[in-house]
Amino acid sequence: MAITILKPLPPANTQNAATAYNSDSDSDGGVDLEGDVSMMATALSSKPSRHVGGKGYDQAIVTPGEIITEDSQWMRGHGTYTTPDPYAIVASVAGTLVKTNKLLSVRPLRARYTPEIGDLVIGRITEVQARRWRVDVGASLLAQLPLSAVNLPGGIQRRRTETDELQIRTFFSEGDLLVAEVQQLHNDGGAVLHTRSLKYGKLRNGLFLAVSGTGGGGGVVRARRQAFTLDAGRAANDKIDVVLGVNGYIWISKHVEGEGAAAESAGPGITRVEESVGLNVYSSQNDAIAPETMREIARVRGVVEALVQHGTRVDEDTVTRGYNEAVEMARGDGDGPDTLYLGGERGKRLVDALKGR
Amino acid sequence: MATATTQHLLLSPAELAYLHSTLSLTPPIRPDGRLATQFRPLTAETGILPGTYGSARVCFADGTEAIVGVKADVEKTRRTRISPEGQNGRRQRRKRQIGDDVGGGEEEEEEEEEEESAIVGENDWVEMTVEILGHRDDDNSTVFLAAMLSEALLSDGELTKKLWINRRFHWKLYIDIILISPPLSYPLPLLSLTTHLALLSTRLPRLKSEADEDPMFDDDWAASQPIYPSSRASSSSRPPITLLVMAIGENIIFDPSKEELAVADSVLAVSVVEAAVAATTTTTTDDGDVDVDMEDDRKTRRRNLRLLSVRTVDPPSRLTAPGVPNAVNAAAWGQAPPGASAKDPGVETEDVEGVWRPPRGGAKMAVLSAMVQKVLEKGGIADEVLDGLDGVELE
């Protein structure tokens, strides 16, 4: 069948994502943040009782400008502001209400990325200027990548000359994807990036995927490792690099030995750039990739999309387990192990299996 | 060649090269793992807007969502207008009318007979507006989308025929199409399917008056009549659907996503309508057999598909910059031969494996006809899509 047309789900089911979310704030504070379906249903049915009352389980969505409470015993947290007279706490973003002890905050449904120093991000060049690039990293402002913050060809640490400035497009030009690190933050929240390590640089040999925002429980979370290598079952040398940018941009590519962000730090560090060989940092030519590898890359992408769509966080653990689960599913489904599609019903089954439901 | 500036999607040459090579394999590996002919799963419902005569909502799993509402007004038919079709006949008739202006009575009767034998609607009885979030409504691509959608609706004249009330009045249909999420892919098929469903669910009040009186309608909404009667046996057509088909090399891919469109060799928008079925041919005398036959008939019945229009859509791939092979890339050091100097990256090079090169030249005729063929053939994509749409409950 070429097309599946489903009936819309009743609204209660769409809230599942909220319950599946594992709050990172500690829930010892008397309020159970996990929520539970039956309680949530009651909260939804009695919608006007959105004001903070005795009941702590309000999973309903608040919208910007909505008064959350007029009771002055509460403190305002993220996503809210107060009005002095009459005193009220008002939501400033659309999202779910979170209570931690006496602190009220609103967890946004969707949010842009807020850069922090040291984040591994994936960005796309949108603009080329005289001495720097402007990079889209999914934040509210474009990030900057100065020419002085990239490794220049020639292998030696040297001054940036005018020739380099004139040739700026041979390093990165509009549309190019790169992996970089946030080096510095401006007061307005704009980030300055650098690629001064062989782990960073232009991306090739793979697929890009953007998962939006941080809200709703899905999306990339900061983890110990943002870049890792997956063993793609069949052929022994079939390895796939996955780079989970903290900004929600994801790169899935063929593993090339000694290259890319997932490479072990055993490689040359910042100080020893000049000694390394086989530098492909600015190449935009793909290597030869076997169809099997391409298939597994598409499968990993399907796994990530399914995770996001069903409100699960995306990190090394979930992607690895999800990928293995997907391989098993394809094998067991009878459609043959080459089935890659993980949308719709299959995606739901995959995520349910991951959660052990 | 129509230009549809699909939203500009910035992709790096390496991404384009990768996508192009995966999609050129046999079978193609699509980035989301779908089969070449597989559509993204949809959620569809009809009758969602109480203030309209018919409405529908269709969502993709990625959050793209379209709403279509249909409203109708009674409007006086302008008598002296010349329709693009049947221009000659009308003009002659008008001449005659002017000629014997004095003895008008007979003339009118004559004309009535003529009109009833062939009811012809006017194209401006249907007004369609398309609104896409984040695009101006006079934006090139929006206008082009609206033109493609209304072209498909109006070209077979079936819809406007249904809007005819009597010689003096007709229904004017307003179809409002709104894409309420930013377009994540070229929204043509989504809008077309939503419009299809909205029109299927559209009901007009039952006419109580007769002949050429001022029209009076039944107040009872329960007695209203659908524009497109659901019974398959009746000789009514269904609204058209427009499908987006793209080709990469020899591969033909349906319902392309944004990334896939970005590397397409050629893109077609194919409008198809299920034309009226001629009187059913099953003339079984045995009572016991009839039911079975009908069932059978429905399953194996060949849909009477008619091709309404084929439009080429300019794929954005032609506007992309070519990739730079390592051999001439001054920045990929360690790769370039020692003598190679920095070359202007805009200069085209010959095909190098793994380097993106935008498609040049026109589409091959054989590929184009294969694309249309794949839509139209028995049990083909249009068949399956129509089957799927038939499964949607109306209100």
mmCIF file of N, CA, C and O in Angstrom, chain A residues 257-329:
data_model
loop_
_atom_site.group_PDB
_atom_site.id
_atom_site.type_symbol
_atom_site.label_atom_id
_atom_site.label_comp_id
_atom_site.label_asym_id
_atom_site.label_seq_id
_atom_site.Cartn_x
_atom_site.Cartn_y
_atom_site.Cartn_z
ATOM 1 N N GLU A 257 38.365 6.127 9.326
ATOM 2 C CA GLU A 257 39.349 5.934 10.392
ATOM 3 C C GLU A 257 40.161 7.195 10.620
ATOM 4 O O GLU A 257 40.670 7.803 9.684
ATOM 5 N N GLY A 258 40.214 7.606 11.859
ATOM 6 C CA GLY A 258 41.062 8.736 12.224
ATOM 7 C C GLY A 258 40.517 10.093 11.839
ATOM 8 O O GLY A 258 41.222 11.081 11.856
ATOM 9 N N GLU A 259 39.229 10.133 11.487
ATOM 10 C CA GLU A 259 38.665 11.410 11.076
ATOM 11 C C GLU A 259 37.367 11.654 11.807
ATOM 12 O O GLU A 259 36.739 10.739 12.322
ATOM 13 N N GLY A 260 36.940 12.876 11.822
ATOM 14 C CA GLY A 260 35.621 13.192 12.334
ATOM 15 C C GLY A 260 35.595 13.399 13.830
ATOM 16 O O GLY A 260 36.537 13.113 14.546
ATOM 17 N N ALA A 261 34.431 13.885 14.272
ATOM 18 C CA ALA A 261 34.289 14.266 15.668
ATOM 19 C C ALA A 261 34.300 13.061 16.590
ATOM 20 O O ALA A 261 34.566 13.177 17.775
ATOM 21 N N ALA A 262 33.985 11.877 16.067
ATOM 22 C CA ALA A 262 33.905 10.704 16.925
ATOM 23 C C ALA A 262 35.267 10.053 17.127
ATOM 24 O O ALA A 262 35.401 9.127 17.907
ATOM 25 N N ALA A 263 36.260 10.553 16.415
ATOM 26 C CA ALA A 263 37.588 9.954 16.541
ATOM 27 C C ALA A 263 38.075 10.110 17.973
ATOM 28 O O ALA A 263 37.841 11.116 18.618
ATOM 29 N N GLU A 264 38.763 9.076 18.452
ATOM 30 C CA GLU A 264 39.268 9.120 19.830
ATOM 31 C C GLU A 264 40.269 10.260 19.957
ATOM 32 O O GLU A 264 40.943 10.635 19.000
ATOM 33 N N SER A 265 40.388 10.760 21.153
ATOM 34 C CA SER A 265 41.256 11.919 21.350
ATOM 35 C C SER A 265 42.728 11.538 21.241
ATOM 36 O O SER A 265 43.600 12.361 21.472
ATOM 37 N N ALA A 266 43.005 10.285 20.902
ATOM 38 C CA ALA A 266 44.386 9.858 20.722
ATOM 39 C C ALA A 266 45.046 10.578 19.552
ATOM 40 O O ALA A 266 46.264 10.661 19.485
ATOM 41 N N GLY A 267 44.220 11.076 18.657
ATOM 42 C CA GLY A 267 44.750 11.758 17.487
ATOM 43 C C GLY A 267 45.465 13.034 17.894
ATOM 44 O O GLY A 267 45.492 13.402 19.059
ATOM 45 N N PRO A 268 46.051 13.703 16.951
ATOM 46 C CA PRO A 268 46.813 14.896 17.287
ATOM 47 C C PRO A 268 45.910 15.971 17.882
ATOM 48 O O PRO A 268 44.795 16.185 17.429
ATOM 49 N N GLY A 269 46.382 16.609 18.885
ATOM 50 C CA GLY A 269 45.620 17.667 19.523
ATOM 51 C C GLY A 269 45.867 18.985 18.837
ATOM 52 O O GLY A 269 46.509 19.043 17.785
ATOM 53 N N ILE A 270 45.425 20.026 19.464
ATOM 54 C CA ILE A 270 45.537 21.348 18.875
ATOM 55 C C ILE A 270 46.989 21.680 18.557
ATOM 56 O O ILE A 270 47.305 22.236 17.512
ATOM 57 N N THR A 271 47.875 21.286 19.442
ATOM 58 C CA THR A 271 49.255 21.714 19.298
ATOM 59 C C THR A 271 50.008 20.928 18.241
ATOM 60 O O THR A 271 51.079 21.337 17.825
ATOM 61 N N ARG A 272 49.476 19.781 17.849
ATOM 62 C CA ARG A 272 50.272 18.949 16.956
ATOM 63 C C ARG A 272 49.624 18.775 15.591
ATOM 64 O O ARG A 272 49.837 17.776 14.914
ATOM 65 N N VAL A 273 48.834 19.755 15.239
ATOM 66 C CA VAL A 273 48.125 19.685 13.966
ATOM 67 C C VAL A 273 49.068 19.436 12.810
ATOM 68 O O VAL A 273 48.807 18.636 11.916
ATOM 69 N N GLU A 274 50.200 20.107 12.888
ATOM 70 C CA GLU A 274 51.094 20.089 11.724
ATOM 71 C C GLU A 274 51.650 18.706 11.421
ATOM 72 O O GLU A 274 52.088 18.439 10.314
ATOM 73 N N GLU A 275 51.604 17.808 12.427
ATOM 74 C CA GLU A 275 52.209 16.499 12.209
ATOM 75 C C GLU A 275 51.264 15.516 11.544
ATOM 76 O O GLU A 275 51.674 14.444 11.107
ATOM 77 N N SER A 276 49.998 15.836 11.541
ATOM 78 C CA SER A 276 49.048 14.850 11.029
ATOM 79 C C SER A 276 49.040 14.855 9.508
ATOM 80 O O SER A 276 49.388 15.823 8.853
ATOM 81 N N VAL A 277 48.622 13.745 8.967
ATOM 82 C CA VAL A 277 48.579 13.624 7.516
ATOM 83 C C VAL A 277 47.163 13.267 7.089
ATOM 84 O O VAL A 277 46.306 12.973 7.906
ATOM 85 N N GLY A 278 46.946 13.262 5.799
ATOM 86 C CA GLY A 278 45.638 12.879 5.270
ATOM 87 C C GLY A 278 44.529 13.803 5.736
ATOM 88 O O GLY A 278 43.474 13.366 6.164
ATOM 89 N N LEU A 279 44.778 15.081 5.667
ATOM 90 C CA LEU A 279 43.792 16.023 6.177
ATOM 91 C C LEU A 279 42.734 16.313 5.133
ATOM 92 O O LEU A 279 43.023 16.800 4.054
ATOM 93 N N ASN A 280 41.532 15.977 5.497
ATOM 94 C CA ASN A 280 40.440 16.199 4.563
ATOM 95 C C ASN A 280 39.486 17.246 5.089
ATOM 96 O O ASN A 280 38.327 17.281 4.735
ATOM 97 N N VAL A 281 39.992 18.096 5.956
ATOM 98 C CA VAL A 281 39.091 18.953 6.721
ATOM 99 C C VAL A 281 38.217 19.828 5.838
ATOM 100 O O VAL A 281 37.075 20.088 6.168
ATOM 101 N N TYR A 282 38.750 20.268 4.718
ATOM 102 C CA TYR A 282 37.945 21.157 3.887
ATOM 103 C C TYR A 282 37.466 20.502 2.604
ATOM 104 O O TYR A 282 37.077 21.187 1.682
ATOM 105 N N SER A 283 37.495 19.207 2.566
ATOM 106 C CA SER A 283 37.066 18.532 1.345
ATOM 107 C C SER A 283 35.550 18.481 1.275
ATOM 108 O O SER A 283 34.871 18.345 2.289
ATOM 109 N N SER A 284 34.994 18.630 0.069
ATOM 110 C CA SER A 284 33.558 18.431 -0.069
ATOM 111 C C SER A 284 33.281 17.285 -1.030
ATOM 112 O O SER A 284 32.246 17.227 -1.664
ATOM 113 N N GLN A 285 34.260 16.408 -1.140
ATOM 114 C CA GLN A 285 34.087 15.246 -2.008
ATOM 115 C C GLN A 285 33.843 14.019 -1.136
ATOM 116 O O GLN A 285 34.606 13.751 -0.212
ATOM 117 N N ASN A 286 32.764 13.310 -1.405
ATOM 118 C CA ASN A 286 32.453 12.127 -0.617
ATOM 119 C C ASN A 286 33.359 10.970 -0.997
ATOM 120 O O ASN A 286 33.760 10.827 -2.157
ATOM 121 N N ASP A 287 33.659 10.123 -0.001
ATOM 122 C CA ASP A 287 34.358 8.885 -0.315
ATOM 123 C C ASP A 287 33.369 7.922 -0.957
ATOM 124 O O ASP A 287 32.166 8.159 -0.945
ATOM 125 N N ALA A 288 33.888 6.832 -1.483
ATOM 126 C CA ALA A 288 32.998 5.791 -1.990
ATOM 127 C C ALA A 288 32.328 5.126 -0.793
ATOM 128 O O ALA A 288 32.996 4.750 0.165
ATOM 129 N N ILE A 289 31.019 5.021 -0.843
ATOM 130 C CA ILE A 289 30.278 4.450 0.277
ATOM 131 C C ILE A 289 29.496 3.254 -0.249
ATOM 132 O O ILE A 289 28.811 3.355 -1.268
ATOM 133 N N ALA A 290 29.599 2.144 0.456
ATOM 134 C CA ALA A 290 28.892 0.938 0.020
ATOM 135 C C ALA A 290 27.398 1.119 0.256
ATOM 136 O O ALA A 290 27.000 1.760 1.232
ATOM 137 N N PRO A 291 26.563 0.564 -0.628
ATOM 138 C CA PRO A 291 25.107 0.691 -0.448
ATOM 139 C C PRO A 291 24.643 0.184 0.918
ATOM 140 O O PRO A 291 23.705 0.749 1.488
ATOM 141 N N GLU A 292 25.311 -0.846 1.456
ATOM 142 C CA GLU A 292 24.904 -1.364 2.772
ATOM 143 C C GLU A 292 25.067 -0.286 3.827
ATOM 144 O O GLU A 292 24.216 -0.105 4.700
ATOM 145 N N THR A 293 26.187 0.432 3.739
ATOM 146 C CA THR A 293 26.424 1.496 4.718
ATOM 147 C C THR A 293 25.374 2.583 4.588
ATOM 148 O O THR A 293 24.851 3.089 5.572
ATOM 149 N N MET A 294 25.055 2.936 3.350
ATOM 150 C CA MET A 294 24.032 3.955 3.128
ATOM 151 C C MET A 294 22.718 3.527 3.751
ATOM 152 O O MET A 294 21.995 4.331 4.339
ATOM 153 N N ARG A 295 22.422 2.238 3.620
ATOM 154 C CA ARG A 295 21.168 1.723 4.152
ATOM 155 C C ARG A 295 21.155 1.871 5.675
ATOM 156 O O ARG A 295 20.170 2.295 6.256
ATOM 157 N N GLU A 296 22.280 1.531 6.289
ATOM 158 C CA GLU A 296 22.313 1.621 7.758
ATOM 159 C C GLU A 296 22.274 3.075 8.209
ATOM 160 O O GLU A 296 21.686 3.387 9.240
ATOM 161 N N ILE A 297 22.871 3.954 7.435
ATOM 162 C CA ILE A 297 22.812 5.380 7.781
ATOM 163 C C ILE A 297 21.359 5.844 7.772
ATOM 164 O O ILE A 297 20.895 6.540 8.682
ATOM 165 N N ALA A 298 20.619 5.418 6.741
ATOM 166 C CA ALA A 298 19.209 5.790 6.665
ATOM 167 C C ALA A 298 18.440 5.197 7.843
ATOM 168 O O ALA A 298 17.517 5.816 8.376
ATOM 169 N N ARG A 299 18.866 4.002 8.270
ATOM 170 C CA ARG A 299 18.166 3.373 9.388
ATOM 171 C C ARG A 299 18.384 4.160 10.685
ATOM 172 O O ARG A 299 17.456 4.393 11.449
ATOM 173 N N VAL A 300 19.631 4.579 10.884
ATOM 174 C CA VAL A 300 19.921 5.367 12.085
ATOM 175 C C VAL A 300 19.096 6.654 12.074
ATOM 176 O O VAL A 300 18.520 7.060 13.082
ATOM 177 N N ARG A 301 19.009 7.255 10.908
ATOM 178 C CA ARG A 301 18.215 8.476 10.825
ATOM 179 C C ARG A 301 16.760 8.205 11.167
ATOM 180 O O ARG A 301 16.109 8.980 11.865
ATOM 181 N N GLY A 302 16.249 7.078 10.686
ATOM 182 C CA GLY A 302 14.871 6.710 11.014
ATOM 183 C C GLY A 302 14.679 6.527 12.504
ATOM 184 O O GLY A 302 13.658 6.937 13.067
ATOM 185 N N VAL A 303 15.679 5.916 13.152
ATOM 186 C CA VAL A 303 15.595 5.700 14.600
ATOM 187 C C VAL A 303 15.510 7.035 15.320
ATOM 188 O O VAL A 303 14.652 7.255 16.178
ATOM 189 N N VAL A 304 16.394 7.973 14.931
ATOM 190 C CA VAL A 304 16.408 9.270 15.601
ATOM 191 C C VAL A 304 15.069 9.980 15.406
ATOM 192 O O VAL A 304 14.493 10.545 16.336
ATOM 193 N N GLU A 305 14.542 9.909 14.176
ATOM 194 C CA GLU A 305 13.267 10.572 13.923
ATOM 195 C C GLU A 305 12.154 9.964 14.754
ATOM 196 O O GLU A 305 11.306 10.672 15.294
ATOM 197 N N ALA A 306 12.165 8.642 14.874
ATOM 198 C CA ALA A 306 11.131 7.980 15.669
ATOM 199 C C ALA A 306 11.254 8.387 17.134
ATOM 200 O O ALA A 306 10.251 8.639 17.805
ATOM 201 N N LEU A 307 12.479 8.460 17.628
ATOM 202 C CA LEU A 307 12.697 8.857 19.019
ATOM 203 C C LEU A 307 12.124 10.246 19.274
ATOM 204 O O LEU A 307 11.431 10.488 20.257
ATOM 205 N N VAL A 308 12.423 11.156 18.355
ATOM 206 C CA VAL A 308 11.978 12.530 18.548
ATOM 207 C C VAL A 308 10.459 12.615 18.448
ATOM 208 O O VAL A 308 9.792 13.254 19.258
ATOM 209 N N GLN A 309 9.922 11.910 17.468
ATOM 210 C CA GLN A 309 8.484 12.013 17.235
ATOM 211 C C GLN A 309 7.695 11.490 18.429
ATOM 212 O O GLN A 309 6.595 11.951 18.701
ATOM 213 N N HIS A 310 8.263 10.531 19.134
ATOM 214 C CA HIS A 310 7.541 9.989 20.269
ATOM 215 C C HIS A 310 8.088 10.504 21.587
ATOM 216 O O HIS A 310 7.952 9.855 22.615
ATOM 217 N N GLY A 311 8.718 11.668 21.524
ATOM 218 C CA GLY A 311 9.060 12.376 22.746
ATOM 219 C C GLY A 311 10.063 11.691 23.631
ATOM 220 O O GLY A 311 9.963 11.747 24.848
ATOM 221 N N THR A 312 11.041 11.033 23.033
ATOM 222 C CA THR A 312 12.088 10.435 23.847
ATOM 223 C C THR A 312 13.360 11.231 23.624
ATOM 224 O O THR A 312 13.575 11.756 22.545
ATOM 225 N N ARG A 313 14.200 11.301 24.643
ATOM 226 C CA ARG A 313 15.414 12.063 24.440
ATOM 227 C C ARG A 313 16.374 11.283 23.541
ATOM 228 O O ARG A 313 16.290 10.060 23.430
ATOM 229 N N VAL A 314 17.244 12.026 22.886
ATOM 230 C CA VAL A 314 18.180 11.433 21.938
ATOM 231 C C VAL A 314 19.573 11.529 22.529
ATOM 232 O O VAL A 314 20.094 12.618 22.731
ATOM 233 N N ASP A 315 20.173 10.421 22.886
ATOM 234 C CA ASP A 315 21.571 10.422 23.302
ATOM 235 C C ASP A 315 22.223 9.125 22.838
ATOM 236 O O ASP A 315 21.593 8.327 22.141
ATOM 237 N N GLU A 316 23.455 8.932 23.220
ATOM 238 C CA GLU A 316 24.196 7.776 22.723
ATOM 239 C C GLU A 316 23.463 6.471 23.045
ATOM 240 O O GLU A 316 23.312 5.591 22.197
ATOM 241 N N ASP A 317 22.971 6.391 24.273
ATOM 242 C CA ASP A 317 22.330 5.174 24.723
ATOM 243 C C ASP A 317 21.059 4.865 23.930
ATOM 244 O O ASP A 317 20.897 3.774 23.386
ATOM 245 N N THR A 318 20.166 5.869 23.821
ATOM 246 C CA THR A 318 18.902 5.592 23.136
ATOM 247 C C THR A 318 19.119 5.311 21.652
ATOM 248 O O THR A 318 18.448 4.444 21.093
ATOM 249 N N VAL A 319 20.068 6.019 21.054
ATOM 250 C CA VAL A 319 20.298 5.791 19.623
ATOM 251 C C VAL A 319 20.868 4.394 19.393
ATOM 252 O O VAL A 319 20.427 3.659 18.506
ATOM 253 N N THR A 320 21.837 3.995 20.233
ATOM 254 C CA THR A 320 22.443 2.684 20.049
ATOM 255 C C THR A 320 21.418 1.579 20.266
ATOM 256 O O THR A 320 21.283 0.660 19.451
ATOM 257 N N ARG A 321 20.689 1.684 21.383
ATOM 258 C CA ARG A 321 19.699 0.646 21.643
ATOM 259 C C ARG A 321 18.605 0.666 20.588
ATOM 260 O O ARG A 321 18.135 -0.372 20.131
ATOM 261 N N GLY A 322 18.187 1.874 20.195
ATOM 262 C CA GLY A 322 17.152 1.991 19.183
ATOM 263 C C GLY A 322 17.583 1.388 17.865
ATOM 264 O O GLY A 322 16.801 0.719 17.186
ATOM 265 N N TYR A 323 18.848 1.596 17.523
ATOM 266 C CA TYR A 323 19.334 1.050 16.267
ATOM 267 C C TYR A 323 19.313 -0.475 16.302
ATOM 268 O O TYR A 323 18.831 -1.117 15.358
ATOM 269 N N ASN A 324 19.800 -1.061 17.398
ATOM 270 C CA ASN A 324 19.796 -2.517 17.494
ATOM 271 C C ASN A 324 18.369 -3.064 17.455
ATOM 272 O O ASN A 324 18.094 -4.079 16.805
ATOM 273 N N GLU A 325 17.488 -2.359 18.144
ATOM 274 C CA GLU A 325 16.077 -2.755 18.146
ATOM 275 C C GLU A 325 15.511 -2.697 16.730
ATOM 276 O O GLU A 325 14.776 -3.590 16.305
ATOM 277 N N ALA A 326 15.876 -1.650 16.001
ATOM 278 C CA ALA A 326 15.348 -1.485 14.642
ATOM 279 C C ALA A 326 15.833 -2.602 13.738
ATOM 280 O O ALA A 326 15.084 -3.103 12.890
ATOM 281 N N VAL A 327 17.091 -3.003 13.919
ATOM 282 C CA VAL A 327 17.622 -4.098 13.107
ATOM 283 C C VAL A 327 16.839 -5.377 13.413
ATOM 284 O O VAL A 327 16.434 -6.112 12.502
ATOM 285 N N GLU A 328 16.602 -5.617 14.707
ATOM 286 C CA GLU A 328 15.836 -6.797 15.101
ATOM 287 C C GLU A 328 14.435 -6.755 14.518
ATOM 288 O O GLU A 328 13.923 -7.741 13.989
ATOM 289 N N MET A 329 13.833 -5.564 14.603
ATOM 290 C CA MET A 329 12.458 -5.415 14.107
ATOM 291 C C MET A 329 12.377 -5.731 12.626
ATOM 292 O O MET A 329 11.471 -6.419 12.169
#
